[in-house]
XYZ file of C-alpha atoms in Angstrom:
601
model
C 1.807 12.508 32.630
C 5.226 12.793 30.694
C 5.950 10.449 27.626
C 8.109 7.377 28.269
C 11.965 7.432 26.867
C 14.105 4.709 26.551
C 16.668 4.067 29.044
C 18.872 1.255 27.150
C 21.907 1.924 28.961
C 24.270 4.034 27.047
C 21.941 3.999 24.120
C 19.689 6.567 22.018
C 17.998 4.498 20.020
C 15.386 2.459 22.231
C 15.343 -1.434 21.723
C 16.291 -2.803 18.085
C 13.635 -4.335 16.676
C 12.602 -7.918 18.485
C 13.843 -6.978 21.587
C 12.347 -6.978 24.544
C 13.399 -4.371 26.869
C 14.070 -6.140 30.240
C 11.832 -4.691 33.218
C 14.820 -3.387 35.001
C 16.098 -1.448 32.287
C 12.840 0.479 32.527
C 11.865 2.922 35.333
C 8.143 2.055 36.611
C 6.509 4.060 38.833
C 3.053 2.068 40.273
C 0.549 4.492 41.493
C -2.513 3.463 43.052
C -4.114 6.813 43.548
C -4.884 8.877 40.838
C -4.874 11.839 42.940
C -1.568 11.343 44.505
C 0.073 10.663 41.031
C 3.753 12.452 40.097
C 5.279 12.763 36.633
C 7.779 10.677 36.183
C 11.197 12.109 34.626
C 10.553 12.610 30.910
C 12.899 9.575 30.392
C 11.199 7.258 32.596
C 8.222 4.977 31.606
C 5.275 6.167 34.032
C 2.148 3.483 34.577
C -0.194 3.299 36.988
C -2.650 0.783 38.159
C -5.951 1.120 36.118
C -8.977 0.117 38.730
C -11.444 0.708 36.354
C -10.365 -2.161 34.266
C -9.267 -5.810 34.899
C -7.046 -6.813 37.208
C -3.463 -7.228 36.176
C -3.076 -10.687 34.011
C -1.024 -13.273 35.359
C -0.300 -15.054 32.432
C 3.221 -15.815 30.753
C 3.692 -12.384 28.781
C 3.528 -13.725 25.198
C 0.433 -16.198 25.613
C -2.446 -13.808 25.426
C -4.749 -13.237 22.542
C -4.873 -9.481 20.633
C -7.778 -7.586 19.306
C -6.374 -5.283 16.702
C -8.899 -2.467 15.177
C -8.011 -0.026 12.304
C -9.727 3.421 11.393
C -8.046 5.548 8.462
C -5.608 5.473 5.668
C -3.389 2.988 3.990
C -0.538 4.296 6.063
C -2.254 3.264 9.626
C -3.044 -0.187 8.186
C 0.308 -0.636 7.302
C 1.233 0.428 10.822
C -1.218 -1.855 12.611
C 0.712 -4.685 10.035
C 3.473 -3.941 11.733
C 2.689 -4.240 15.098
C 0.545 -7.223 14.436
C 4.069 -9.015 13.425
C 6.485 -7.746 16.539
C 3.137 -8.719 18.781
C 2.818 -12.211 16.688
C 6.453 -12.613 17.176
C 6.673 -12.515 20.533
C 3.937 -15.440 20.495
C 0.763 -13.312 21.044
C -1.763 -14.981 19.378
C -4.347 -12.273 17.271
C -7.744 -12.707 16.559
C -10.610 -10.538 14.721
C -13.251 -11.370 17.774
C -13.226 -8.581 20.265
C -14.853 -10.821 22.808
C -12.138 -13.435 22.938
C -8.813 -10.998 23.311
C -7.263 -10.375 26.325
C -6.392 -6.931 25.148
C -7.799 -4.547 22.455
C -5.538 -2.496 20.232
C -7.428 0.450 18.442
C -5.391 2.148 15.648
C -6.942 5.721 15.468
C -7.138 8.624 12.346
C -8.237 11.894 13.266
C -8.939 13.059 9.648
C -12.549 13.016 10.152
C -15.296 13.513 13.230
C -17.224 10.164 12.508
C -13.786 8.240 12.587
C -12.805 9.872 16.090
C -16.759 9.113 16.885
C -16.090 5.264 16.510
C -12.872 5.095 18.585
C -14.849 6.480 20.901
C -17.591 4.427 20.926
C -15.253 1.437 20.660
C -13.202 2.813 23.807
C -16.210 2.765 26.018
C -17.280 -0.851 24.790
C -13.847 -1.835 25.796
C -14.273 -0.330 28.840
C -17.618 -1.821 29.712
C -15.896 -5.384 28.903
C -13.264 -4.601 31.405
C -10.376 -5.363 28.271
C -6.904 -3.171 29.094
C -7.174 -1.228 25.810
C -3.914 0.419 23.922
C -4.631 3.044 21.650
C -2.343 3.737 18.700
C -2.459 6.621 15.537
C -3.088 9.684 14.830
C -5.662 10.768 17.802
C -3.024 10.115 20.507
C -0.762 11.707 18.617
C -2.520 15.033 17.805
C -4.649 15.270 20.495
C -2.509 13.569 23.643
C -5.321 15.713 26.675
C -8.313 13.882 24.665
C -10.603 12.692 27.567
C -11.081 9.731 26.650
C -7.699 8.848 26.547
C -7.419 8.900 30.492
C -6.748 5.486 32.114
C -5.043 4.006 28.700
C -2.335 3.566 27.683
C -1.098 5.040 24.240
C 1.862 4.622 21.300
C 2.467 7.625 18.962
C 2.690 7.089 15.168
C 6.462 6.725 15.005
C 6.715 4.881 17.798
C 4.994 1.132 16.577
C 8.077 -0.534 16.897
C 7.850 -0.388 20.915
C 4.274 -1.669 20.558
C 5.573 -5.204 22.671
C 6.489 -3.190 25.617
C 3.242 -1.284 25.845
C 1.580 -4.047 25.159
C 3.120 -6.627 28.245
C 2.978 -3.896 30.730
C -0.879 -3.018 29.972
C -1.629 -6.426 30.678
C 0.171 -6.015 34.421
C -2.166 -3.466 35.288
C -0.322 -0.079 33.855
C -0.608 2.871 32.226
C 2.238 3.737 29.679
C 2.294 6.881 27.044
C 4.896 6.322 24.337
C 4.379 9.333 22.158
C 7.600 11.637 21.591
C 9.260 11.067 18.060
C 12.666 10.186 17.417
C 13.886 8.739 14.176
C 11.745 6.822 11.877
C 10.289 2.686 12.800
C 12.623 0.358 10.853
C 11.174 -0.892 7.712
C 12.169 -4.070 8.438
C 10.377 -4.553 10.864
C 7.795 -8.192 11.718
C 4.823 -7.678 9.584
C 1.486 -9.229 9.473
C -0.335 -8.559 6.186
C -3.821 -8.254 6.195
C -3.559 -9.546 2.363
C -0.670 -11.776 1.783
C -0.604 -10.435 -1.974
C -0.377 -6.520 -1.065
C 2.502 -4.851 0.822
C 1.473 -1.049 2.242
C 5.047 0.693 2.029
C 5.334 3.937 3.730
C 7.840 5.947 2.132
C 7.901 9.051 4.162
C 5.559 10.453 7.080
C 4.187 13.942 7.846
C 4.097 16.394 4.784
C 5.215 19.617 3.685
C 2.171 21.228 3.943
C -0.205 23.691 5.962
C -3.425 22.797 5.197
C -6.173 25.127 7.464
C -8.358 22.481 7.976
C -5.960 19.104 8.454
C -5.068 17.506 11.880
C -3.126 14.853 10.534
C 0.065 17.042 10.266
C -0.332 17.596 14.515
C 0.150 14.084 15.246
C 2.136 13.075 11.749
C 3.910 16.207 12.001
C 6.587 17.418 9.635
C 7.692 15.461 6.523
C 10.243 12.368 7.422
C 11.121 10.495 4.356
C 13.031 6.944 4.002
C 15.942 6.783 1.578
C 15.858 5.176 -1.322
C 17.955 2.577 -0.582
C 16.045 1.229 2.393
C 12.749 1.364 -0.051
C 14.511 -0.536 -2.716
C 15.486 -3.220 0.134
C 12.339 -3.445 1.314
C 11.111 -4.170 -2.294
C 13.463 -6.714 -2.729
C 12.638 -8.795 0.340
C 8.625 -8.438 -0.522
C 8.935 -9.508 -3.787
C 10.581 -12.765 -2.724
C 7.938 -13.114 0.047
C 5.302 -13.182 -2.775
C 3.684 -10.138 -2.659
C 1.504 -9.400 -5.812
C 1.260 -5.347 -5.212
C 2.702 -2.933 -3.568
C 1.249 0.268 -1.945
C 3.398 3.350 -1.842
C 1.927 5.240 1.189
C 2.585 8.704 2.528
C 0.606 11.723 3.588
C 1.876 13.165 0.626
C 3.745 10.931 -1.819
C 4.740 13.543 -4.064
C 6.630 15.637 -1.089
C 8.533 12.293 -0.961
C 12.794 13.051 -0.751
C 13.010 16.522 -0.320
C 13.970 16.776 3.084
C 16.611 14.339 2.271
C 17.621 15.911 -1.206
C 16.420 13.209 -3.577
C 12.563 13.683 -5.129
C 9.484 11.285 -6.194
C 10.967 9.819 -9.588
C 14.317 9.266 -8.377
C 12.902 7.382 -5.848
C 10.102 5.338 -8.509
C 12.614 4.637 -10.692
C 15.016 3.225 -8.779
C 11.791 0.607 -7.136
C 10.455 -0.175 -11.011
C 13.797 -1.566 -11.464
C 13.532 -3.970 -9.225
C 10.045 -5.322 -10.258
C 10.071 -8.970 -11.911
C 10.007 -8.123 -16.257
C 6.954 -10.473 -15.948
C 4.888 -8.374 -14.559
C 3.958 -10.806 -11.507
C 4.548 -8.036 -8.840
C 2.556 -4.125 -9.849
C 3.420 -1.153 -8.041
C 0.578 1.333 -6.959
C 1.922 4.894 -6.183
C 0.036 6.591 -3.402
C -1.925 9.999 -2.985
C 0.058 12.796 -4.201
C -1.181 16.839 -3.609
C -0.920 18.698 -7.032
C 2.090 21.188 -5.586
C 5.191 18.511 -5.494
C 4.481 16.580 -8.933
C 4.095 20.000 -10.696
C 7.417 20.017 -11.958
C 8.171 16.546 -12.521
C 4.877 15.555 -14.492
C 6.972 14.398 -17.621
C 8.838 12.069 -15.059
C 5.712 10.479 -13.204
C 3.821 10.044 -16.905
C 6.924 7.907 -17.697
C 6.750 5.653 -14.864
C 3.330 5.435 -15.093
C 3.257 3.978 -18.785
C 6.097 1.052 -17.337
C 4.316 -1.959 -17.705
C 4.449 -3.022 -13.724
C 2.286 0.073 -12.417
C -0.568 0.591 -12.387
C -1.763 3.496 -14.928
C -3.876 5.411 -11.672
C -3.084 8.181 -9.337
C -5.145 9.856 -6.641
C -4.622 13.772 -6.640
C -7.199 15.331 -4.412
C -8.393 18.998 -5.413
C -10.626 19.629 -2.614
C -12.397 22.478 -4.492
C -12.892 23.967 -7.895
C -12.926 27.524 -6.185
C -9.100 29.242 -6.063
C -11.139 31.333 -3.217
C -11.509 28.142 -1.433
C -8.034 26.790 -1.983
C -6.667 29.755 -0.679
C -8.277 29.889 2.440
C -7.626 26.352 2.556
C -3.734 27.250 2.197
C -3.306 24.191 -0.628
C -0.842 26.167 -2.063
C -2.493 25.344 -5.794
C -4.697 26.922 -7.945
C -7.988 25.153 -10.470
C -5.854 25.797 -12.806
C -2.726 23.642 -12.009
C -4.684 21.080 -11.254
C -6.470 21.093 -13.943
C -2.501 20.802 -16.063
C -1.490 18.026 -13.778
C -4.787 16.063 -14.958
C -4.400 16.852 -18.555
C -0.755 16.471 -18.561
C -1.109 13.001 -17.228
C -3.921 12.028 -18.950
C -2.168 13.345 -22.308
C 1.149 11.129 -21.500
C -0.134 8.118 -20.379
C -2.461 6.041 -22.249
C -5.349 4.822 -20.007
C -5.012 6.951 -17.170
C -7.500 6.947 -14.390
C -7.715 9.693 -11.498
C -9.879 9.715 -8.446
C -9.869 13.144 -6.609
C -11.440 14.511 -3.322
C -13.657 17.280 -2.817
C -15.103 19.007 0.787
C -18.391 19.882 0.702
C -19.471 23.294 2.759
C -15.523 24.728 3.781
C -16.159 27.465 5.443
C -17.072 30.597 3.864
C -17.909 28.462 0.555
C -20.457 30.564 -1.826
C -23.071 28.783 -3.996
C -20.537 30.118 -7.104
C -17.556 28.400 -5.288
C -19.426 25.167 -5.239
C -21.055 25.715 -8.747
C -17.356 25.892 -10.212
C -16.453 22.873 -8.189
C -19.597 20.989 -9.648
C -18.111 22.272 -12.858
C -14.589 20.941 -12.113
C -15.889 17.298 -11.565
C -18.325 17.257 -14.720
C -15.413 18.617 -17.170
C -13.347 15.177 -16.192
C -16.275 12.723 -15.053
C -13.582 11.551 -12.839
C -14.664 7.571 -11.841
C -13.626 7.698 -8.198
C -14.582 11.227 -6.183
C -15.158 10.967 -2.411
C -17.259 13.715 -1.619
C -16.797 15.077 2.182
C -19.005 17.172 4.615
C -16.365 19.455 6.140
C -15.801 18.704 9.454
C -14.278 21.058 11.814
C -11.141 19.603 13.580
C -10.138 21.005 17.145
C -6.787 22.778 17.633
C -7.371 23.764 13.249
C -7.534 27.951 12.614
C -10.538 26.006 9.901
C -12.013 25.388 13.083
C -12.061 29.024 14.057
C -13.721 30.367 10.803
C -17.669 31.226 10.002
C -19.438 27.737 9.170
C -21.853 27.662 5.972
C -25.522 26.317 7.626
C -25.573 22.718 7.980
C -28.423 21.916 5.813
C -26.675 23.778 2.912
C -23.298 21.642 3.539
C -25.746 18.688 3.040
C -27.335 19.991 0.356
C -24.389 20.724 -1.525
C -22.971 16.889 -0.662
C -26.115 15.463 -2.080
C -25.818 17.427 -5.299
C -22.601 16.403 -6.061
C -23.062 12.895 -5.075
C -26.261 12.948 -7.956
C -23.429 14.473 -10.229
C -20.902 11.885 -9.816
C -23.123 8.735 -9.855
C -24.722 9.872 -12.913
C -21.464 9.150 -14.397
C -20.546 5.636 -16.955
C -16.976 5.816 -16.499
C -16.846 2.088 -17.584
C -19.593 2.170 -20.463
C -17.590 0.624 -23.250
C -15.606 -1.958 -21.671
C -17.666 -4.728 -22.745
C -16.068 -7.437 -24.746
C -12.883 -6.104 -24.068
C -9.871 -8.683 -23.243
C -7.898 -6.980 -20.192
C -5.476 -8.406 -18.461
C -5.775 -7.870 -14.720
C -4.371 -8.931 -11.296
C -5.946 -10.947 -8.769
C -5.616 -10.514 -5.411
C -8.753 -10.301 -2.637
C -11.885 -12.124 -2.027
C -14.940 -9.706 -2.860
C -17.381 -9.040 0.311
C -19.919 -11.327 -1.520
C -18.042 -14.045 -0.641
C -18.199 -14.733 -4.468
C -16.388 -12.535 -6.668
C -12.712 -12.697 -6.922
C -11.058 -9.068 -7.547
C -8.378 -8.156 -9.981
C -7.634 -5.016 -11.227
C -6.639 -3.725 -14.794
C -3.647 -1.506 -15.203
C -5.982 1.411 -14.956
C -6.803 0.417 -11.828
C -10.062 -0.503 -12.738
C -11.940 -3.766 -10.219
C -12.800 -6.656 -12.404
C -15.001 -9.329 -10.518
C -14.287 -12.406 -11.942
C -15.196 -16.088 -10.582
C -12.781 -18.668 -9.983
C -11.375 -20.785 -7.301
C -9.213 -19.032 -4.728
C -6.016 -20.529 -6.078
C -6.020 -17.715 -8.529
C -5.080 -15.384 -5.533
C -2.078 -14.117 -6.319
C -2.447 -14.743 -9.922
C -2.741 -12.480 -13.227
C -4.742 -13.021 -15.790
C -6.563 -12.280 -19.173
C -10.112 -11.698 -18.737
C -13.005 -10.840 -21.256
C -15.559 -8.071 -19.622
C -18.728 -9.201 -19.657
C -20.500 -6.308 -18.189
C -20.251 -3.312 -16.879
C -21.464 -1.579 -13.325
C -21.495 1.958 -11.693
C -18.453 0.996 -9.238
C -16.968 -2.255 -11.059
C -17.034 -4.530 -14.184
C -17.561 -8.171 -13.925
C -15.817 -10.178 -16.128
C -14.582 -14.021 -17.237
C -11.179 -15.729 -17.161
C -10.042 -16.580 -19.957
C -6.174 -17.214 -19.458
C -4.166 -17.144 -16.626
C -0.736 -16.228 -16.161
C 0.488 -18.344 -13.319
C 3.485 -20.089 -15.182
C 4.775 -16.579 -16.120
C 8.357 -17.063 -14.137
C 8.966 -19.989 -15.237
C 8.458 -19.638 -18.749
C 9.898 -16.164 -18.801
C 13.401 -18.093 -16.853
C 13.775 -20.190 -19.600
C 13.291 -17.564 -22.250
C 16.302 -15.684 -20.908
C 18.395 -18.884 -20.600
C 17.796 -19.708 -24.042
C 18.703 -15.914 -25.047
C 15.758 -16.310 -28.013
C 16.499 -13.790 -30.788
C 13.994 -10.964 -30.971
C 11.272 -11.071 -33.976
C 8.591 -8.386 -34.619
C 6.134 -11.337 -33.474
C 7.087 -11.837 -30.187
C 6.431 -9.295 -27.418
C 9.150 -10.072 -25.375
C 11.802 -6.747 -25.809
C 12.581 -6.610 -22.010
C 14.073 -9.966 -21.871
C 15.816 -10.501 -25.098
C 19.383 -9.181 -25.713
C 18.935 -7.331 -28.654
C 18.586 -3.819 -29.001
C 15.153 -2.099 -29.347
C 16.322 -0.750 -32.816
C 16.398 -4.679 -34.114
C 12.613 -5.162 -32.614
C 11.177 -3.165 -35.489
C 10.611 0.549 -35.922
C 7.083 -0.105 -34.732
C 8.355 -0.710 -31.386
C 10.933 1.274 -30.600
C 11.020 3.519 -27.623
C 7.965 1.242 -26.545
C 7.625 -0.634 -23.021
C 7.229 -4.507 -24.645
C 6.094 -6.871 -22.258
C 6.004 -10.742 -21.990
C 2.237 -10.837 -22.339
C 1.769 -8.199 -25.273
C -0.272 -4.923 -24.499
C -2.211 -5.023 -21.480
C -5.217 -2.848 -22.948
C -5.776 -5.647 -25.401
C -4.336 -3.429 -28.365
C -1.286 -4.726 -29.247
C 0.053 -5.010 -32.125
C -0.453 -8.757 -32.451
C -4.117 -9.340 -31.591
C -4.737 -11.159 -34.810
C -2.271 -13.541 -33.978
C -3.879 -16.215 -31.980
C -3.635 -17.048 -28.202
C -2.260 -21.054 -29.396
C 0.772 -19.271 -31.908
C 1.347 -16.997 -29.037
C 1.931 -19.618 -26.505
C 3.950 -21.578 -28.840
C 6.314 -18.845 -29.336
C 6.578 -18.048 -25.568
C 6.978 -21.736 -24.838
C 9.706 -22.543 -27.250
C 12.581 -24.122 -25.706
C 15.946 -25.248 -28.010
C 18.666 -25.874 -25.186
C 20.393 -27.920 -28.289
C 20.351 -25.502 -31.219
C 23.949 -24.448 -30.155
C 26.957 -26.542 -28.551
C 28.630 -22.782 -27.642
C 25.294 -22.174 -25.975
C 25.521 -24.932 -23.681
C 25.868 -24.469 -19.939
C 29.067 -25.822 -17.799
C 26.063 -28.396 -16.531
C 25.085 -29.591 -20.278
C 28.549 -30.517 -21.034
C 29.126 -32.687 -17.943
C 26.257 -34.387 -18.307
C 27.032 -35.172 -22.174
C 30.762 -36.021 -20.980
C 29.080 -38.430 -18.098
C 27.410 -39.777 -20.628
C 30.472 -40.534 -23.334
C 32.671 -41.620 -20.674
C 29.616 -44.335 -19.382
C 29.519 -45.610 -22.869
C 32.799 -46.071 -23.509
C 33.353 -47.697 -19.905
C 30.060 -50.513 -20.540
C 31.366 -50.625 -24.375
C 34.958 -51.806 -23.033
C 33.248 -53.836 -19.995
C 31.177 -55.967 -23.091
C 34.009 -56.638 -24.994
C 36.050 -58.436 -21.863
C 33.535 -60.293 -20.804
C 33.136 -61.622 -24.750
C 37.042 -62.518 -24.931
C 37.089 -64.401 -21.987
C 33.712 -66.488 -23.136
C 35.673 -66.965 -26.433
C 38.848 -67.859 -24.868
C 37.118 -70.613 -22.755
């Protein structure tokens, strides 16, 4: 079966986003028998009737109910986001009950075996409930002959925004494939966030690299990158829809820009600019391979100290063997990994790195895996997700001599003992930290904010604090978290930092507030100079005021003297006091005619 085209007449592009193709400007070819079937022109959509699963619906297209299931990354939740909103815009109602859709929509990754195992597994419940099913992602995409992709239809990774036609003309009965790329989905797309507060941003898809055992870059394919204009856009109109955090998402976020001749800090600091001075809105940067941020480590370290992101980077190493590596092509040796850690870690104060090792890679040796132990005990990294190797189809990984399954195992379990033996948090006890709250915990209980490192605070509170940042004291510490207390929140922050820049407040070396005053950083103090002051004071609790106390702080922030200078007054002020004046003199005049004529009487 050929992929469908678009056949917009006399354009290239397909259908803008929220617009619905109209039937005729499709070709559909209706076959009944499977064995009589004929591909269909490769710019024609092809469907067929699906007898194995329910009969086409006869409902309004618009007024059923979606089932919407993600496996994998950040990158596939942020496309399932996307076509929850063009499906939710179109008036398709979505729900998180399989039972009660009309139609099931299973977003797919084909990093892993167990992940492929569940799509699976969900594709044959679908099929036993007779639901039309769509599948989406990477397994499609990489693997379009999979068997148990027969009789569904499917939508490639860079093809989401055509997720409403797929979608209407599964419920009829047929059996589309949308999977040949063209140019990347609009960012601008609808968009139906699974957390109000956090906006997944993919800034480029595919990568640079040729890793031996990846199948990602078969159905993400070669690196695609969004300009830096778009991005910034796309920042803009988050931030004034509320969101809290933003995700930077990629295969590789450090590959980001070179196929379109710009690189990873052009693009960060051109986004950090655009981030409120209040800190309200942080910006997470996404996984980045050690070869692309190599040469621009100075660059990153200086974003990563700004004040609105987050002080955390994942950089997976995958092994501590350069034997390993190179038969895993990473292009990378222990050794420059090893400099992008300490470089970073040197640079940025309170900076926190999670990593990724495979267990077992083919033709691993005990001293391979000893010096990858070795790797992860040097840096007691706090985040390290340990993988079996899995052998991916269609991978030259696949092809090579396996180490024994119970030695893989083995090897998993002893580095699993290594890395939970770790305290990474030991310490953090009384500390004040100010974090940022955005999702429920799975208890039900727990609200979860992070610090600037990254680091999960559970705190309690009500869920109004969604959305919020905070001060709070740790009061404990766990293995995978710290719990601690609110003790201030920051809700106000926007308002009171408007009215602080209105007021144009001179700078003192008591107030903490260098990135909205108008003075120079020269006039803050030497202390602070070449600093990044923020409205709130350090966010590791060490700033340079901490004996000053949280009531002296809030009356400097809250200081307001609108009247300390007629040359400071707005065009608004001076009508008003004009309004005033001229109603005075007006009732003032009014008085004394009413008292001559009484006296005159």
């Amino acid at each position: 079966m050929e992929d469908i085209e678009d056949l917009l007449a006399g354009g290239v592009g397909g259908a803008p986003p929220g617009f619905r193709l109209p039937l005729n400007a499709v070709g559909i070819n209706p076959k009944t028998n499977k064995s009589k079937r004929i591909s269909s022109k490769p710019d024609q959509i092809t469907a067929s009737n699906r007898d194995s699963l329910a009969p086409p619906s006869m409902k309004i297209p618009g007024t059923q109910t979606i089932y919407i299931k993600t496996f994998g990354c950040s990158h596939n939740q942020s496309d399932s986001e996307y076509m929850a909103g063009q499906l939710s815009a179109f008036g398709y109602a979505l729900t998180e009950v399989p039972e009660e859709a009309d139609l099931w929509l299973i977003n797919t990754c084909t990093v892993k075996s167990p992940s492929q195992s569940a799509m699976s597994t969900l594709i044959t419940r679908g099929r036993s409930g007779k639901k039309p099913l769509v599948i989406a992602g990477c397994v499609p995409q990489g693997s379009r002959d999979l068997k148990e992709l027969e009789g569904v239809s499917v939508v490639g990774v860079q093809q989401i925004d055509r997720v409403v036609e797929i979608v209407e003309e599964t419920l009829k009965g047929h059996e589309v494939r949308l999977l040949t790329r063209k140019t990347l989905p609009a960012l601008d797309l609808p968009k139906v966030r699974r957390n109000n507060f956090i906006e997944i941003l993919p800034i480029n898809v595919g990568c640079l690299g040729a890793c031996t055992y990846c199948k990602t870059k078969h159905a993400r394919g070669h690196l695609g990158s969004y300009t830096v204009d778009s991005l910034v856009e796309r920042v803009r109109t988050v931030i004034s829809e509320g969101v809290k955090e933003i995700w930077l998402s990629s295969e590789d976020t450090g590959a980001y820009g070179r196929d379109i001749g710009v690189n990873l800090p052009i693009l960060l600091n051109a986004i950090v600019k655009e981030l409120p001075s209040d800190q309200s809105t942080m910006l997470r940067i996404g996984m980045t391979n050690p070869p692309f941020i190599l040469e621009h480590l100075k660059e990153i370290a200086a974003v990563l100290r700004h004040p609105c992101v987050y002080t955390f980077l994942h950089v997976p190493v995958q092994s501590g063997s350069d034997s390993v590596l190179t038969a895993m092509n990473r292009e990378y040796t222990a050794s420059e990994f090893r400099t992008v850690v300490d470089t970073l870690t040197e640079l940025v104060p309170g900076m926190q790195i999670a990593t990724d090792i495979i267990c077992g890679f083919p033709g691993e040796t005990d001293e391979d895996f000893s010096q990858t132990v070795e790797l992860i005990k040097d840096y007691k990294f706090p985040q390290v997700h340990i993988s079996q190797f899995y052998p991916r189809p269609g991978t030259p990984a696949a092809k090579m001599k396996k180490v024994q399954s119970k030695i893989v195992k083995q090897r998993s379990r002893e580095l699993t003992s290594v890395f939970e033996a770790f305290a990474p948090y030991t310490g953090m006890e009384c500390r004040e930290e100010r974090i940022w709250i955005t999702e429920v915990a799975t208890d039900g209980i727990h609200l979860v904010g992070h610090t600037k490192g990254y680091v999960q605070v559970l705190v309690t509170g009500p869920e109004s604090m969604l959305g919020t940042s905070a001060m709070a004291r740790i009061t404990s510490v766990g293995r995978w978290s710290v719990f601690g207390e609110v003790i201030e929140t920051f809700s106000s922050a926007n308002r009171e930092t408007k009215s602080r820049e209105e007021t144009k407040l001179p700078c003192s070396s008591n107030v903490s507030t260098c990135e909205t005053c108008t003075c120079s950083a020269e006039s803050c103090g030497e202390e602070r100079s070449g600093e990044a002051c923020n409205i709130s004071g350090n966010i590791s609790g060490q700033d340079d005021n901490k004996g000053k106390s949280k009531k002296e702080e809030k009356e400097v922030q809250e200081v307001v003297v609108p009247g300390s200078s007629v040359a400071n007054w707005g065009f608004i002020d001076k009508a008003l006091v004009c309004g005033v004046f001229v109603s005075s003199v007006t009732i003032l005049v009014l008085l004394i005619s009413i008292a001559c004529r009484v006296l005159l009487r």
